PDB file of C-alpha atoms in Angstrom:
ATOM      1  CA  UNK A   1     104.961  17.616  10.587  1.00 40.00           C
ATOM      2  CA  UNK A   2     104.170  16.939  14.472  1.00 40.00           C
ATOM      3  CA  UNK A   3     102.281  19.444  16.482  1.00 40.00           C
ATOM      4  CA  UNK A   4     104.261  21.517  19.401  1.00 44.00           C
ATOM      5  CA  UNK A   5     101.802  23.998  20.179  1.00 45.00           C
ATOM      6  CA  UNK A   6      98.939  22.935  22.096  1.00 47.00           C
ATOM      7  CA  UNK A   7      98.797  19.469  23.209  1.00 48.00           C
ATOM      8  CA  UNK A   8      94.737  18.858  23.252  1.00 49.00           C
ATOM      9  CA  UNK A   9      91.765  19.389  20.558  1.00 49.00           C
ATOM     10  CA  UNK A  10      88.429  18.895  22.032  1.00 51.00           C
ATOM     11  CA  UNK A  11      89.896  17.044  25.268  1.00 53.00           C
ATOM     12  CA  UNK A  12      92.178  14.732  23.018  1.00 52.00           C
ATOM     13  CA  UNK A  13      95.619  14.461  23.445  1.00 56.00           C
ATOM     14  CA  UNK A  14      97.724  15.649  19.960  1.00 52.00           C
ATOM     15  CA  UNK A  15     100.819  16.104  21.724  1.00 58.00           C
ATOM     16  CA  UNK A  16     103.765  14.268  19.217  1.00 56.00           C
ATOM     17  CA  UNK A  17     100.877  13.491  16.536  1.00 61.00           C
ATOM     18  CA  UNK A  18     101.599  14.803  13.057  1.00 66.00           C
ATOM     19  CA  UNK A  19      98.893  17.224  11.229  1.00 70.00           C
ATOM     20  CA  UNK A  20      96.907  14.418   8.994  1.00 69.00           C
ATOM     21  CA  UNK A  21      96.899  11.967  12.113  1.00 72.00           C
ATOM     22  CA  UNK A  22      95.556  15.127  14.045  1.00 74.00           C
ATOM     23  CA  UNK A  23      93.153  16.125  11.377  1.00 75.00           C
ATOM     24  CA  UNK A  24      91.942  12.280  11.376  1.00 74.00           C
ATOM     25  CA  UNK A  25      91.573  12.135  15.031  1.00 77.00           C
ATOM     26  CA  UNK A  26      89.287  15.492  14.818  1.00 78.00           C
ATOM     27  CA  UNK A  27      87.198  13.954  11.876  1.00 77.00           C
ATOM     28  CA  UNK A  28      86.700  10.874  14.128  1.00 80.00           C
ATOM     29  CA  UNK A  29      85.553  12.709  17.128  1.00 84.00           C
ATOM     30  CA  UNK A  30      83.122  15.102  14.931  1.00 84.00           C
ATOM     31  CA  UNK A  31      81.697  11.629  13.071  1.00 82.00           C
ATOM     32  CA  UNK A  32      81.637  10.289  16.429  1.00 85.00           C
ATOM     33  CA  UNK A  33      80.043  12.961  18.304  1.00 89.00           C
ATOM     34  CA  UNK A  34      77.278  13.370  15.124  1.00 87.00           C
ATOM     35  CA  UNK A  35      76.133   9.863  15.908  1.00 88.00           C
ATOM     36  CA  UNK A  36      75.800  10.189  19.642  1.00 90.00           C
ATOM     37  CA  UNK A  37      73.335  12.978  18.507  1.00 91.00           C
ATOM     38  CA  UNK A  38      71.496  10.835  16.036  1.00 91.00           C
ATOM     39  CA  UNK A  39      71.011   8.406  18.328  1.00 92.00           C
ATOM     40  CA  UNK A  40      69.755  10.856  20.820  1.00 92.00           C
ATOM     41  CA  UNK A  41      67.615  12.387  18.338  1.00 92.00           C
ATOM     42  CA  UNK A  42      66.100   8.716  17.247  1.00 92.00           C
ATOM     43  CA  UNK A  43      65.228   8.297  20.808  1.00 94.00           C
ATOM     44  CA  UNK A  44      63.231  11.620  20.892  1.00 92.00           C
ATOM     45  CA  UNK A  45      61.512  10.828  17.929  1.00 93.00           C
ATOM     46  CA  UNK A  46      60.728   7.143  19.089  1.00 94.00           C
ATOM     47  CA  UNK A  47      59.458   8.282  22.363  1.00 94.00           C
ATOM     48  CA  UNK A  48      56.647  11.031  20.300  1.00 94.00           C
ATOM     49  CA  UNK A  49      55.827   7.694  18.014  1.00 95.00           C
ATOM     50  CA  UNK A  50      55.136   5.568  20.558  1.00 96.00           C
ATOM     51  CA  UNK A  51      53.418   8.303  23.335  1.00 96.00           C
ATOM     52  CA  UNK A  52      51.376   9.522  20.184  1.00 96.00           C
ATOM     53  CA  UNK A  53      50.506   5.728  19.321  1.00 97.00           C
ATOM     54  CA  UNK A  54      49.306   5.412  22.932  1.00 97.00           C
ATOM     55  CA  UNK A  55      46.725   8.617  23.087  1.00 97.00           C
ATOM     56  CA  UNK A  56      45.789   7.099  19.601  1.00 98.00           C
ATOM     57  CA  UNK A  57      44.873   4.194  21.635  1.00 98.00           C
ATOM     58  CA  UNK A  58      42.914   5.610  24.796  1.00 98.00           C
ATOM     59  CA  UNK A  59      41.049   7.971  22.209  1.00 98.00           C
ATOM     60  CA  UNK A  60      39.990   4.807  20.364  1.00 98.00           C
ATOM     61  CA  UNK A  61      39.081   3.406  23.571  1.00 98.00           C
ATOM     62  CA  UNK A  62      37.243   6.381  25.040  1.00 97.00           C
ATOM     63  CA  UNK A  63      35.180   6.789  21.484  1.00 97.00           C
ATOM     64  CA  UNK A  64      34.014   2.974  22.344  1.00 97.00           C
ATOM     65  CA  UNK A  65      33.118   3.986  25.405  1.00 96.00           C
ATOM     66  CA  UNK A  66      31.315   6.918  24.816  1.00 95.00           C
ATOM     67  CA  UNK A  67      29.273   5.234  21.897  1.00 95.00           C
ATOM     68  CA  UNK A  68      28.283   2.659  24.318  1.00 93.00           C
ATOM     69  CA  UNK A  69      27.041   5.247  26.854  1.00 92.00           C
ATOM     70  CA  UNK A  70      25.163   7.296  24.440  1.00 91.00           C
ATOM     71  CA  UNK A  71      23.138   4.048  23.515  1.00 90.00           C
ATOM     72  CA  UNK A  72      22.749   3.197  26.513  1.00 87.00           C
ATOM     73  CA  UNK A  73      21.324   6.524  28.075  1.00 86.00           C
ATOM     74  CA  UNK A  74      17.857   6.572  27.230  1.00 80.00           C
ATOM     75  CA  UNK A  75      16.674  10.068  28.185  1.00 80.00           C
ATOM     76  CA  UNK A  76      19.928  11.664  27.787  1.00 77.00           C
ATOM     77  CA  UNK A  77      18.601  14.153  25.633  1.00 84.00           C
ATOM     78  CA  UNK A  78      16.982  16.125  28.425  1.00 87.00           C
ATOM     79  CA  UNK A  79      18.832  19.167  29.315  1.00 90.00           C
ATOM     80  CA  UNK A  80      20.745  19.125  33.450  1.00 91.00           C
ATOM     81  CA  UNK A  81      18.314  21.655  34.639  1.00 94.00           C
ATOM     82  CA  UNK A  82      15.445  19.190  33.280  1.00 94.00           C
ATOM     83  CA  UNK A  83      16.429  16.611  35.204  1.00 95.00           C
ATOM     84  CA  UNK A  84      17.274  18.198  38.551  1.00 95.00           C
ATOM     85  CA  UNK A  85      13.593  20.127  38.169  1.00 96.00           C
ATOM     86  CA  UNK A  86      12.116  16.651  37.542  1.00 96.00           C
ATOM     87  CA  UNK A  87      14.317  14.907  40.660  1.00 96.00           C
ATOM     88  CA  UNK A  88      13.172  17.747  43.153  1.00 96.00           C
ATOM     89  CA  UNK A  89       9.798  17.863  42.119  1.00 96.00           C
ATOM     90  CA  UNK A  90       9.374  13.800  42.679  1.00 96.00           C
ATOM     91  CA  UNK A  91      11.448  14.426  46.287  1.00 95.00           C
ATOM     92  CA  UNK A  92       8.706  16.896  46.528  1.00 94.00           C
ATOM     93  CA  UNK A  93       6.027  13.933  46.039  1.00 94.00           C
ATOM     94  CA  UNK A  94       7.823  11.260  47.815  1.00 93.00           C
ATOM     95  CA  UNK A  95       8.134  13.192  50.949  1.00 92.00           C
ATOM     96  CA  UNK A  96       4.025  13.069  51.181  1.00 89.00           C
ATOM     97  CA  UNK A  97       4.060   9.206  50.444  1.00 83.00           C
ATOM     98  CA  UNK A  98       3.044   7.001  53.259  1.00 83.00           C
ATOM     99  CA  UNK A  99       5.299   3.777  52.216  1.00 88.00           C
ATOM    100  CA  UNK A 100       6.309   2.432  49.065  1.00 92.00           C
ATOM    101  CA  UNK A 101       2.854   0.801  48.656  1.00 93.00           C
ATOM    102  CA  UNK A 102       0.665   3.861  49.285  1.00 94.00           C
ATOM    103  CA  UNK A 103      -0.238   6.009  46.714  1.00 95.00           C
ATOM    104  CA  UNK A 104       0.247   9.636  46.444  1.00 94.00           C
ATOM    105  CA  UNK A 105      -1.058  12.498  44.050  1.00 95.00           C
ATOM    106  CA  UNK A 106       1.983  13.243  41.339  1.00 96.00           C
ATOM    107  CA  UNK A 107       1.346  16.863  42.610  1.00 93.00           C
ATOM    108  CA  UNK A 108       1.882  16.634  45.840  1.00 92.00           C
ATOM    109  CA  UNK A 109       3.997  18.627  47.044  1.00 89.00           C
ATOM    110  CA  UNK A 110       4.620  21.225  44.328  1.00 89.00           C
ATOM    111  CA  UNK A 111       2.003  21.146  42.014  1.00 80.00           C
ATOM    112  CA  UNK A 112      -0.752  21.965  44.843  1.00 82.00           C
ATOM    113  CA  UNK A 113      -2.025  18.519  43.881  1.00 76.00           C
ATOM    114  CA  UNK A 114      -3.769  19.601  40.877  1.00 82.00           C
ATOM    115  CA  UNK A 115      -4.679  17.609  37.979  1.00 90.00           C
ATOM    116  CA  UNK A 116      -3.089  19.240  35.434  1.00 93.00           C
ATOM    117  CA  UNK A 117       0.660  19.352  37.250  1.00 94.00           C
ATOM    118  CA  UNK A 118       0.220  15.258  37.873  1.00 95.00           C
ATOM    119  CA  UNK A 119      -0.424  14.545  34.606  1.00 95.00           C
ATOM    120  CA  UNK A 120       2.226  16.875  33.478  1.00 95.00           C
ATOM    121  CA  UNK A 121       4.807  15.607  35.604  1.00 96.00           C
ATOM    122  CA  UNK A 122       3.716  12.223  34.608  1.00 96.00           C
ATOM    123  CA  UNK A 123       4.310  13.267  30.509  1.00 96.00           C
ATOM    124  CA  UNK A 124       7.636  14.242  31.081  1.00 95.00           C
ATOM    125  CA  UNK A 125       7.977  11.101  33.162  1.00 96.00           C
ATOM    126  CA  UNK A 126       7.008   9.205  30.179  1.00 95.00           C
ATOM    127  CA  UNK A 127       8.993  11.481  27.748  1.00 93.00           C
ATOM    128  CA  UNK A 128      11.943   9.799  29.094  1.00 92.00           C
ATOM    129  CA  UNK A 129      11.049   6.238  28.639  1.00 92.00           C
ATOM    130  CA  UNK A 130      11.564   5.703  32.473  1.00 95.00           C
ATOM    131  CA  UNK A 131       9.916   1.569  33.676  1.00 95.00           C
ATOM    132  CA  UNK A 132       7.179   1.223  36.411  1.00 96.00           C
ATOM    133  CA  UNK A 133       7.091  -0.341  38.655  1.00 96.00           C
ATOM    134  CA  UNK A 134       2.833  -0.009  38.705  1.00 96.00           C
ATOM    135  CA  UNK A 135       0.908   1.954  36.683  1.00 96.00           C
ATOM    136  CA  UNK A 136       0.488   5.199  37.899  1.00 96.00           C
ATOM    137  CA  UNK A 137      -3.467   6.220  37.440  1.00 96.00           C
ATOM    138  CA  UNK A 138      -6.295   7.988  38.654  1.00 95.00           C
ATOM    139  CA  UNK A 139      -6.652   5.966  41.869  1.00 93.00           C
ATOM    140  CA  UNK A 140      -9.360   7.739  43.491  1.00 88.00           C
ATOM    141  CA  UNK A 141     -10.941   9.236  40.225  1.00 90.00           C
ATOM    142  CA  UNK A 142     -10.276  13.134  41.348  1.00 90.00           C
ATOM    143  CA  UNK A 143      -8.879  13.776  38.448  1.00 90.00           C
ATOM    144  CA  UNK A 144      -5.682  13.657  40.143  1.00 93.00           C
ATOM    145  CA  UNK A 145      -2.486  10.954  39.245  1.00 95.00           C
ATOM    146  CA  UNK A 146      -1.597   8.654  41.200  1.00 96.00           C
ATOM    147  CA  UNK A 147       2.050   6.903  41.642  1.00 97.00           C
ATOM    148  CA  UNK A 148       2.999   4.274  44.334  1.00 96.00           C
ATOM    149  CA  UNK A 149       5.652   4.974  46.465  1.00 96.00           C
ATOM    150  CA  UNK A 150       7.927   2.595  45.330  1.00 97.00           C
ATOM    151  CA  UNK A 151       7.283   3.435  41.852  1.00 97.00           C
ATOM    152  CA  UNK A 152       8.730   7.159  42.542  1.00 97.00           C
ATOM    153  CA  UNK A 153      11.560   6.226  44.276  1.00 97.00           C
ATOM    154  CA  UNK A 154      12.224   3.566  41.256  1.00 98.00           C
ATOM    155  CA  UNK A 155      12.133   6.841  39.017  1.00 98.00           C
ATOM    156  CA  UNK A 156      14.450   8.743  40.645  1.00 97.00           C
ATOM    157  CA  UNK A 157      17.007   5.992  40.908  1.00 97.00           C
ATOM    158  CA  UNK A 158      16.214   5.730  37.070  1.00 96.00           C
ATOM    159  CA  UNK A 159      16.504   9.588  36.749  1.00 96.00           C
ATOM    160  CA  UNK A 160      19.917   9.427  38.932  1.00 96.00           C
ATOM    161  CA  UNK A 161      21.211   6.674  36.676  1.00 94.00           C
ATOM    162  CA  UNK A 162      20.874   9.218  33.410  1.00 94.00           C
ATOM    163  CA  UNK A 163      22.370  11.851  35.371  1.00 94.00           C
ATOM    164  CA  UNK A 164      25.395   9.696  36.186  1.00 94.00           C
ATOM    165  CA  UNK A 165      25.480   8.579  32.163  1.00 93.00           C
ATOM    166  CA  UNK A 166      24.958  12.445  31.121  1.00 93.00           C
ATOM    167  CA  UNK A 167      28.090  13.014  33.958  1.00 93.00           C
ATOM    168  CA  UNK A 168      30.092  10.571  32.268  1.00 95.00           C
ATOM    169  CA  UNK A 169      29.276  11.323  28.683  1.00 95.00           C
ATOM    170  CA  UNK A 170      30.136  15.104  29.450  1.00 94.00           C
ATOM    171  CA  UNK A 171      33.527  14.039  31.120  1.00 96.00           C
ATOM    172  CA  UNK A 172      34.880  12.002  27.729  1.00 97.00           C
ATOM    173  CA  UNK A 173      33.991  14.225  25.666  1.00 97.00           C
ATOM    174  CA  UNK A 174      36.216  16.723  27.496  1.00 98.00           C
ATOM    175  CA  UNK A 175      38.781  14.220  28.173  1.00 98.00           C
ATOM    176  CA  UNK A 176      38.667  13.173  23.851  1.00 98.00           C
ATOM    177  CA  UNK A 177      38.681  17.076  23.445  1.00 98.00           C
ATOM    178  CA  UNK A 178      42.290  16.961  25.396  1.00 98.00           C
ATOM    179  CA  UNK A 179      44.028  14.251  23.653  1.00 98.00           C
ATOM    180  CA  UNK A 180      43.127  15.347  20.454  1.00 98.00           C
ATOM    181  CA  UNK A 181      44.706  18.623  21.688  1.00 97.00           C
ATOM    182  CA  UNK A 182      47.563  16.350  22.864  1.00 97.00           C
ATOM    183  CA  UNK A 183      48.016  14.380  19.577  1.00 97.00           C
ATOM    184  CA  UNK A 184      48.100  17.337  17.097  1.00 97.00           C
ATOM    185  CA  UNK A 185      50.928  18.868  19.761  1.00 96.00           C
ATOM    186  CA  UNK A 186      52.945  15.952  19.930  1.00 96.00           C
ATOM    187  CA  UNK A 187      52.519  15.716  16.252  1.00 95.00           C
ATOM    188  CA  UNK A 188      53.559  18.993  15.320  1.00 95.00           C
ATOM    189  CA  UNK A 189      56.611  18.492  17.701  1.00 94.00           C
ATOM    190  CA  UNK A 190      57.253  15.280  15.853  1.00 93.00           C
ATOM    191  CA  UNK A 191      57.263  16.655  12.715  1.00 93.00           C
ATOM    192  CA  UNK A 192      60.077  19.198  13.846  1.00 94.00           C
ATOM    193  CA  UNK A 193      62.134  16.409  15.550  1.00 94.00           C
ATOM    194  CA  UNK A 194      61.667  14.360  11.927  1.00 93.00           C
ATOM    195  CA  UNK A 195      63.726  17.801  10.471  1.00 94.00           C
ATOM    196  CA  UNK A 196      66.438  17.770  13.379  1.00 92.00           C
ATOM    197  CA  UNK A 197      66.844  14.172  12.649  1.00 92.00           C
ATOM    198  CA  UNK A 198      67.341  14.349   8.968  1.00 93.00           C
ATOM    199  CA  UNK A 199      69.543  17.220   9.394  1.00 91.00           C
ATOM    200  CA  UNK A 200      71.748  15.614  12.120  1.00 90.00           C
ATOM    201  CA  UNK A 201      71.343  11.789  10.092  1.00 89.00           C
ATOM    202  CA  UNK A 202      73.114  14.349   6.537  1.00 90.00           C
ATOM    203  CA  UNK A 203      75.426  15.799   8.617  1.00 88.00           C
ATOM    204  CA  UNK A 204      77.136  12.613  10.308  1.00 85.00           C
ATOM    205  CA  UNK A 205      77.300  11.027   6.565  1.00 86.00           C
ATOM    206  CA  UNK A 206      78.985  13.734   5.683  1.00 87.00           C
ATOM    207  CA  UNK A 207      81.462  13.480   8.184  1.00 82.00           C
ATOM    208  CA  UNK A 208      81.993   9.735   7.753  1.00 81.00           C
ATOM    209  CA  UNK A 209      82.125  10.413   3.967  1.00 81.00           C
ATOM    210  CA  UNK A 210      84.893  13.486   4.369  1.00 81.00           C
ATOM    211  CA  UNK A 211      86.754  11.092   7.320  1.00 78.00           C
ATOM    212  CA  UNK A 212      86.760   8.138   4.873  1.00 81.00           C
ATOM    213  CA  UNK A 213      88.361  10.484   1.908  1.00 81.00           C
ATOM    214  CA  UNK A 214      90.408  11.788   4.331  1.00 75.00           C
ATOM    215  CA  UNK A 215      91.835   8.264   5.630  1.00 76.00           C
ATOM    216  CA  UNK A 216      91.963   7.340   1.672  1.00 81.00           C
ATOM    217  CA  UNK A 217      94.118  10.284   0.615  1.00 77.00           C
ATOM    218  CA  UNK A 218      96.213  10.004   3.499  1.00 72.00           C
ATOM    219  CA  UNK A 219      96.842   5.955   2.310  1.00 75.00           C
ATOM    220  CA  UNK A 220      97.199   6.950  -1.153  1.00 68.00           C
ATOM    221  CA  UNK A 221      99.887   9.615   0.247  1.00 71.00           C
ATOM    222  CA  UNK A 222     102.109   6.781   2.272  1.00 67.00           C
ATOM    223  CA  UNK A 223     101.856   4.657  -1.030  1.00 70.00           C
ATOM    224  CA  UNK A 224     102.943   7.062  -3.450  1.00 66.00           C
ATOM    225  CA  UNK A 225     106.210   7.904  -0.945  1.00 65.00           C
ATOM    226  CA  UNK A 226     106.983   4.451  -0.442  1.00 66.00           C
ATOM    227  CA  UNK A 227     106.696   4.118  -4.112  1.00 62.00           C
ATOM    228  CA  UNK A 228     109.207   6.785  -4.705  1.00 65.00           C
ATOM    229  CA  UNK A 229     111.064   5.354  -2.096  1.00 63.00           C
ATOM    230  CA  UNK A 230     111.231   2.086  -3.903  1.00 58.00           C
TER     231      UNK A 230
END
């Protein structure tokens, strides 16, 4: 039986082909067409596997990073506002210093020169674990404490340096925060790609399997006429 009617299927030409050769040829093209898909489908799912093995990777990298910052940022602990209260106030001081070798009151400035703000200013100073350069002390026995200037412009470039360390700390945290956000998406995108494939991976051995049949019965057909024919 040849087919007269319409002379394509899915942009093939049946024109003068008989039904089973027809029927094979639109098997084929399914099957075929299935496995371009696969294929496609692999690719999608190899791309999430390998962008998700690469975020694994910075985030491993970044978690280094950060541990090695947080051991390394002695003072840390102090709160922004701390810090920037601290910074001004020693600004404060250093403005009043008459060269990095003169010494000036650690309340100078802000604290009225009193006593009790030097030595509190110098607790907090020591609450960090921030180096001198010299010894602040009571250099002129008013009761007063004394810093060099050089030694307060040493602490605020060790009070800038945990500021820049807190900065950083704060910024890979933030940036961990977002590829862990960007993992579990990926992953749950993966996971629904993993379905499509599996579906798509049943589907084209199903077509081979009902093309191969197919191409089987129509052999066993031809032998059994040319049998008879015999």
């Amino acid at each position: 039986m040849q087919i007269q009617g319409s002379s394509s299927v899915a942009g093939m030409s049946v024109q003068g082909m008989d039904i089973e050769t027809t029927l094979l040829a639109v098997q084929s093209q399914r099957a075929s067409l299935l496995e371009n898909q696969l294929r496609g489908q692999l690719e999608t799912v190899t791309a999430k596997n390998d962008a998700i093995s690469q975020a694994n990777e910075q985030l491993t990298a970044k978690r280094i990073e950060l541990a090695a910052l947080e051991a390394s940022n002695a003072g840390g602990e102090a709160s922004p506002s701390d810090l920037k209260l601290l910074m001004q106030q020693l600004e404060s001081v250093s403005n009043f210093s008459g060269g990095d070798d003169k010494w000036i009151g650690l309340g100078q400035g802000w604290g009225q020169d009193g006593g009790a703000a030097s030595n509190e200013l110098l607790t907090r100073i020591k609450d960090l674990g921030l180096s001198n350069l010299v010894e602040p002390k009571d250099i002129d026995a008013n009761g007063t404490m004394d810093a060099t200037g050089a030694t307060i412009k040493d602490w605020m470039t060790q009070i800038k340096a945990i500021q820049d360390r807190s900065a950083n700390i704060a910024t890979l945290k933030v940036d961990m925060e977002n590829l862990k956000t960007g993992i579990d998406s990926l992953s749950n995108a993966q996971q629904m790609d993993m379905l499509r494939l599996q579906s798509l991976s049943n589907k084209r051995n199903e077509a081979f399997d009902v093309m191969t049949n197919f191409m089987k019965k129509m052999q066993d057909n031809r032998s059994g006429i040319i049998g008879n024919m015999r």
